Coordinates of C-alpha atoms in Angstrom, one line a residue:
X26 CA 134.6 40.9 115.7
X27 CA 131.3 41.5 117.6
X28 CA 129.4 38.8 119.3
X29 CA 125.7 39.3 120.3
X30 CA 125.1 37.6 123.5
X31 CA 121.2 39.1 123.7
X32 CA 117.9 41.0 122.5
X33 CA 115.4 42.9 124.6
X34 CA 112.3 44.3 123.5
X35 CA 111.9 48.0 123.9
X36 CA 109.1 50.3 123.6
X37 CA 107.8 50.6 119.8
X38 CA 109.8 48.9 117.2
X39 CA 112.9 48.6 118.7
X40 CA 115.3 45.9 120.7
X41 CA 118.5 46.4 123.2
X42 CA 121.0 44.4 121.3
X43 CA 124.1 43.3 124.2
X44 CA 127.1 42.3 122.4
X45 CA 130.0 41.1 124.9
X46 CA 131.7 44.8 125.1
X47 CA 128.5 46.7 125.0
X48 CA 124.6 47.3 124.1
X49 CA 123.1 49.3 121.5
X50 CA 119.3 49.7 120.5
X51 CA 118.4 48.9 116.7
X52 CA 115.0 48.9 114.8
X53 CA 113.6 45.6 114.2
X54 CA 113.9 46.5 110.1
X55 CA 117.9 46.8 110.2
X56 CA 118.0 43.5 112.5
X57 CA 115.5 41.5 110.1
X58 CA 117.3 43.0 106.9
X59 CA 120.8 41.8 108.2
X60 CA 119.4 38.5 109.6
X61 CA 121.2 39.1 113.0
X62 CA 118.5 36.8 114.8
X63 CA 120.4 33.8 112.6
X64 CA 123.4 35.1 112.9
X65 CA 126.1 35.5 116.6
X66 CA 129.2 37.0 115.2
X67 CA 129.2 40.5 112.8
X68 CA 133.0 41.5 111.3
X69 CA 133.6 45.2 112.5
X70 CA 132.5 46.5 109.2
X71 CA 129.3 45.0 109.3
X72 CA 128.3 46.1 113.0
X73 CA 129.1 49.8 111.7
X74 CA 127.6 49.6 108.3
X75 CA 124.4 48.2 110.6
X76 CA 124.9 51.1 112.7
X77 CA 125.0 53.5 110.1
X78 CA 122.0 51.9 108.5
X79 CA 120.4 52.2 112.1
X80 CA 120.7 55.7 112.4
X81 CA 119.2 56.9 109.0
X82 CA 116.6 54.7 109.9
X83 CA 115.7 56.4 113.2
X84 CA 116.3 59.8 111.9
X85 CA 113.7 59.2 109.1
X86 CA 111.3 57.7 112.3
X87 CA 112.2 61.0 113.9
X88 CA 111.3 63.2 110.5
X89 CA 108.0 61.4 110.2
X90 CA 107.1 62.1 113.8
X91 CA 108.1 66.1 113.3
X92 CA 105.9 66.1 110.2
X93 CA 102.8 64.2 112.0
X94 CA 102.3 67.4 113.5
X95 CA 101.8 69.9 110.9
X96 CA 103.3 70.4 107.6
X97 CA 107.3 71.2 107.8
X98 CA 109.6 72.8 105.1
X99 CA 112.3 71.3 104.4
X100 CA 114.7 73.7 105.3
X101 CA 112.8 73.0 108.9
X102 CA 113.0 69.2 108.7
X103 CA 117.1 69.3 108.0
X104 CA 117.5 72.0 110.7
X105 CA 115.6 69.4 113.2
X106 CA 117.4 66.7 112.4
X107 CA 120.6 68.3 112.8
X108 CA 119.8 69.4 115.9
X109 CA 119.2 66.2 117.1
X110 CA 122.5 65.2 115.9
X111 CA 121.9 63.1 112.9
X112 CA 125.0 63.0 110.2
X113 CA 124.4 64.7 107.1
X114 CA 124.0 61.3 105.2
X115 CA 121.2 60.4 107.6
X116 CA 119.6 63.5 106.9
X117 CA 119.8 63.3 102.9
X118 CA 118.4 59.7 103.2
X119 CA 115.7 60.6 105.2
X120 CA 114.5 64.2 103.0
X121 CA 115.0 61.8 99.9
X122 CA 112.7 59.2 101.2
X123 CA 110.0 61.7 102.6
X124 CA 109.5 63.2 99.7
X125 CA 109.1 59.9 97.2
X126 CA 106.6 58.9 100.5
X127 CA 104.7 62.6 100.2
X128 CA 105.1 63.3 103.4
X129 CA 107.5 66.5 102.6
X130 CA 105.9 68.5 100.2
X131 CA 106.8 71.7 99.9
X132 CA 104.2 72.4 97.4
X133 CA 101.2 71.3 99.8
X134 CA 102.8 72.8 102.2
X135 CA 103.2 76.7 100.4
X136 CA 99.0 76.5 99.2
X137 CA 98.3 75.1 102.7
X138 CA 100.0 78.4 104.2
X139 CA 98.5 80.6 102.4
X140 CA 95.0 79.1 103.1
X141 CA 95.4 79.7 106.5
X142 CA 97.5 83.3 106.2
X143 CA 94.1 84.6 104.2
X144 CA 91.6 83.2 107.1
X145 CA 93.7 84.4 109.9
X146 CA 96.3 86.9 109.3
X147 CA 96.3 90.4 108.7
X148 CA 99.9 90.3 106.6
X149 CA 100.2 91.2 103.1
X150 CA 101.6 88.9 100.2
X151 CA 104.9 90.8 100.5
X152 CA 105.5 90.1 104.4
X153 CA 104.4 86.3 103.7
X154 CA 106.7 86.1 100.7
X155 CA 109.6 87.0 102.9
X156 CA 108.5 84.5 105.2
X157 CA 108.4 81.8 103.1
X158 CA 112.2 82.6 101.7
X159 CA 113.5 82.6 105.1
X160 CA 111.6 79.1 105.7
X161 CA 113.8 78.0 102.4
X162 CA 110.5 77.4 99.9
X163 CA 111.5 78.3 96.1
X164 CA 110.4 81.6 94.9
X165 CA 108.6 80.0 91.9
X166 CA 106.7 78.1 94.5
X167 CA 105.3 81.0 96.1
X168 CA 104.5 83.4 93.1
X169 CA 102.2 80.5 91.2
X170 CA 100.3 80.0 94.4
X171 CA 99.9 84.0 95.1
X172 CA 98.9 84.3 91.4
X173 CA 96.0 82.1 92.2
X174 CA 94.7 84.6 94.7
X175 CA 92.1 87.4 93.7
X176 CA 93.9 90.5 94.7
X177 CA 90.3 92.3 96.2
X178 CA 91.3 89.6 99.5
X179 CA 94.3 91.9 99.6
X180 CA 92.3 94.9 99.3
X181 CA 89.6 93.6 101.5
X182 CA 92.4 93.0 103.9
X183 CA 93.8 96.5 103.7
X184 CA 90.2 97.9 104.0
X185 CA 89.8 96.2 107.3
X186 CA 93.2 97.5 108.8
X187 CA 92.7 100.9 107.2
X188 CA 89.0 101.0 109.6
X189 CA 90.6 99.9 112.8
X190 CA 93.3 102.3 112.6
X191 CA 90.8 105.3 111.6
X192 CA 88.6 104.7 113.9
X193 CA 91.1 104.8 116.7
X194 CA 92.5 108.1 115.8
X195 CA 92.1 111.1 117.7
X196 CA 94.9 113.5 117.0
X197 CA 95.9 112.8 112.8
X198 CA 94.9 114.9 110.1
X199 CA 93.9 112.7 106.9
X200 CA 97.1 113.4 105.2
X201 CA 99.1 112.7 108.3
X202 CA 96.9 109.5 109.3
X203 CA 97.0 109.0 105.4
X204 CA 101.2 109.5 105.5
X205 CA 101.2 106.9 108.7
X206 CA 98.4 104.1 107.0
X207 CA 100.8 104.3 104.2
X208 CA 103.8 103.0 106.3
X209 CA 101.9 100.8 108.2
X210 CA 100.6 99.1 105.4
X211 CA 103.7 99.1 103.4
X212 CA 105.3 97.3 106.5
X213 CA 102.4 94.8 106.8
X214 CA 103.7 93.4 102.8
X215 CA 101.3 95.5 100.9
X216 CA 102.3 97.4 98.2
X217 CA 101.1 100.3 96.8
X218 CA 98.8 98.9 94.5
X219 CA 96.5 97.5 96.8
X220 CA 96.4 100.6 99.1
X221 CA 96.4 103.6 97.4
X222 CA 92.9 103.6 96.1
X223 CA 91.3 103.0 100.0
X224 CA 94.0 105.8 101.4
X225 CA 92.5 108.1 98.9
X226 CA 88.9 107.5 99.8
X227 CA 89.2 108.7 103.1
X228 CA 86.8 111.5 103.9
X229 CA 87.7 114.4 105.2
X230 CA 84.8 114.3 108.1
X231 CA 86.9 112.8 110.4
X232 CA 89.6 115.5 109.7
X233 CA 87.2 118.4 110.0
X234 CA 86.3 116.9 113.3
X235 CA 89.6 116.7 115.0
X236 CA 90.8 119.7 113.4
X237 CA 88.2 121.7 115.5
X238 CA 88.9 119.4 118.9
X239 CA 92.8 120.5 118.1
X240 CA 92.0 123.9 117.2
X241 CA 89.6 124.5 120.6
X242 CA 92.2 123.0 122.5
X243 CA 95.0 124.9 121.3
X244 CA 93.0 128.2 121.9
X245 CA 92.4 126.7 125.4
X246 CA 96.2 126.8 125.9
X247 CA 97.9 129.5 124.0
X248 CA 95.4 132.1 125.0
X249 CA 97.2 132.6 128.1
X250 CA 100.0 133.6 126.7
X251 CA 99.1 134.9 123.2
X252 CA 95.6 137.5 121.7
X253 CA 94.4 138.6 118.6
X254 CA 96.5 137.7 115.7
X255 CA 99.3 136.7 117.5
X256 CA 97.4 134.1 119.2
X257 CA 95.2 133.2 115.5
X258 CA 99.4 132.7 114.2
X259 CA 100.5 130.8 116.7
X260 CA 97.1 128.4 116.5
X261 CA 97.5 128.4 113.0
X262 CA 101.2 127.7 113.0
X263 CA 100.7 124.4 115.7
X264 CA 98.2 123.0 113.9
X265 CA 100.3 123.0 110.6
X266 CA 102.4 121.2 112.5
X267 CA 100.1 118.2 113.6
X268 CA 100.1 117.7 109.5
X269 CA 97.0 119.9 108.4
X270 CA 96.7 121.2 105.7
X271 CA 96.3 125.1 104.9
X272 CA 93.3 125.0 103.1
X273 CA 91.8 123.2 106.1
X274 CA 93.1 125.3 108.8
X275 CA 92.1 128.3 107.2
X276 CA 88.4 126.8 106.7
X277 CA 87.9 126.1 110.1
X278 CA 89.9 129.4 111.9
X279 CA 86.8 132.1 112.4
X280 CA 88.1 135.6 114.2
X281 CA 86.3 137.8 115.5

């Protein structure tokens, strides 16, 4: 048998209940629902069906308050929770009731993502697939909202990473910077598809350009040690190397 001997208000909706062999803090929902302001004695199976009633209650306070601050998975909510200790049955309660309340939706929360992952990222729908999967979100979920996005933002995407990284080469041929984009891209969760059109438009300016910087500098350096043909092999040979092609190193090598 438990006898409450006292309340005390505490911060928010709460109140430190002193029974004579202890204190514990309960919402003022639980104490209204179960009338303990009328009542001074609770059997032992009501003080712990009270006290399991308590905790759902504050981890469902505690899910609310995680969610106020930006839309949560579930799988995100649950691994919260549990890390703030809350039994599994508290848990269930509270994902049940947060969803019939809207305030877990996993749907919202997948066409909210990718709003914000086509403003500000630089990923690819692959990468941000995976992402979702390891955040627990149905695959379902995540194809009907990536079927509702035109795939030139993919390309347009690709087209911007595809500048950057050409126009901060200095030392790749086009096939080799082409070989490398491919890579990068294909990491970055874009497949072929949306790629392989803007790999094959480079031009081959830019190749001729740095083929000649190689090629000078090459001469620069193996002429000390290499003349004639030797030296136009050995040129020739390096620069193959550095992912040129024949047809290119043979346009741009000029003996005398």
């Amino acid at each position: 048998m438990k006898e409450i001997v006292r309340y005390q208000k505490k911060n928010g909706n709460s109140y430190l209940v002193t029974f004579l062999d202890g204190s514990v803090t309960l919402y003022d929902d639980v104490i209204v629902r179960h009338e303990l302001l009328l009542k001074k004695k609770l059997s032992d199976k009501e003080y712990e069906e009270i006290l399991k009633e308590n905790m759902a209650l504050a981890s469902y306070y505690e899910g609310v308050s995680y969610l106020s601050k930006k839309e949560r998975t579930e799988k995100e909510v649950v691994s919260y929770l549990k890390k703030k200790d809350y039994s599994k049955e508290s848990i269930d309660k509270t994902i049940t009731r947060l969803k019939k309340e809207n305030l877990l939706n996993e749907s919202r929360y997948v066409e909210c993502f990718f709003k914000d992952a086509v403003k500000f990222s630089s990923d690819g729908p692959e990468k941000l697939k995976r992402k979702l999967l390891d955040l627990g979100i149905q695959e379902d979920l995540i194809e009907k909202e990536l079927s509702c996005i035109d795939d030139n933002v993919w390309i347009e995407k690709v087209q911007k990473l595809v500048e950057k990284k050409v126009s901060s080469n200095h030392k790749d041929s086009v096939n080799s910077l082409k070989q490398k984009l491919g890579n990068y891209l294909y990491q970055k969760g874009y497949s072929k598809e949306y790629f392989i059109d803007v790999l094959n438009s480079l031009n081959s300016k830019n190749s001729q350009e740095l083929l000649e910087k190689e090629k000078n500098k090459l001469i620069q350096k193996l002429e000390r040690k290499y003349a004639g043909k030797e030296l136009e092999f050995q040129v020739k040979r390096k620069l193959y190397q550095k992912g040129f092609s024949r047809e290119e190193i043979d346009e741009v090598m000029s003996w005398k």
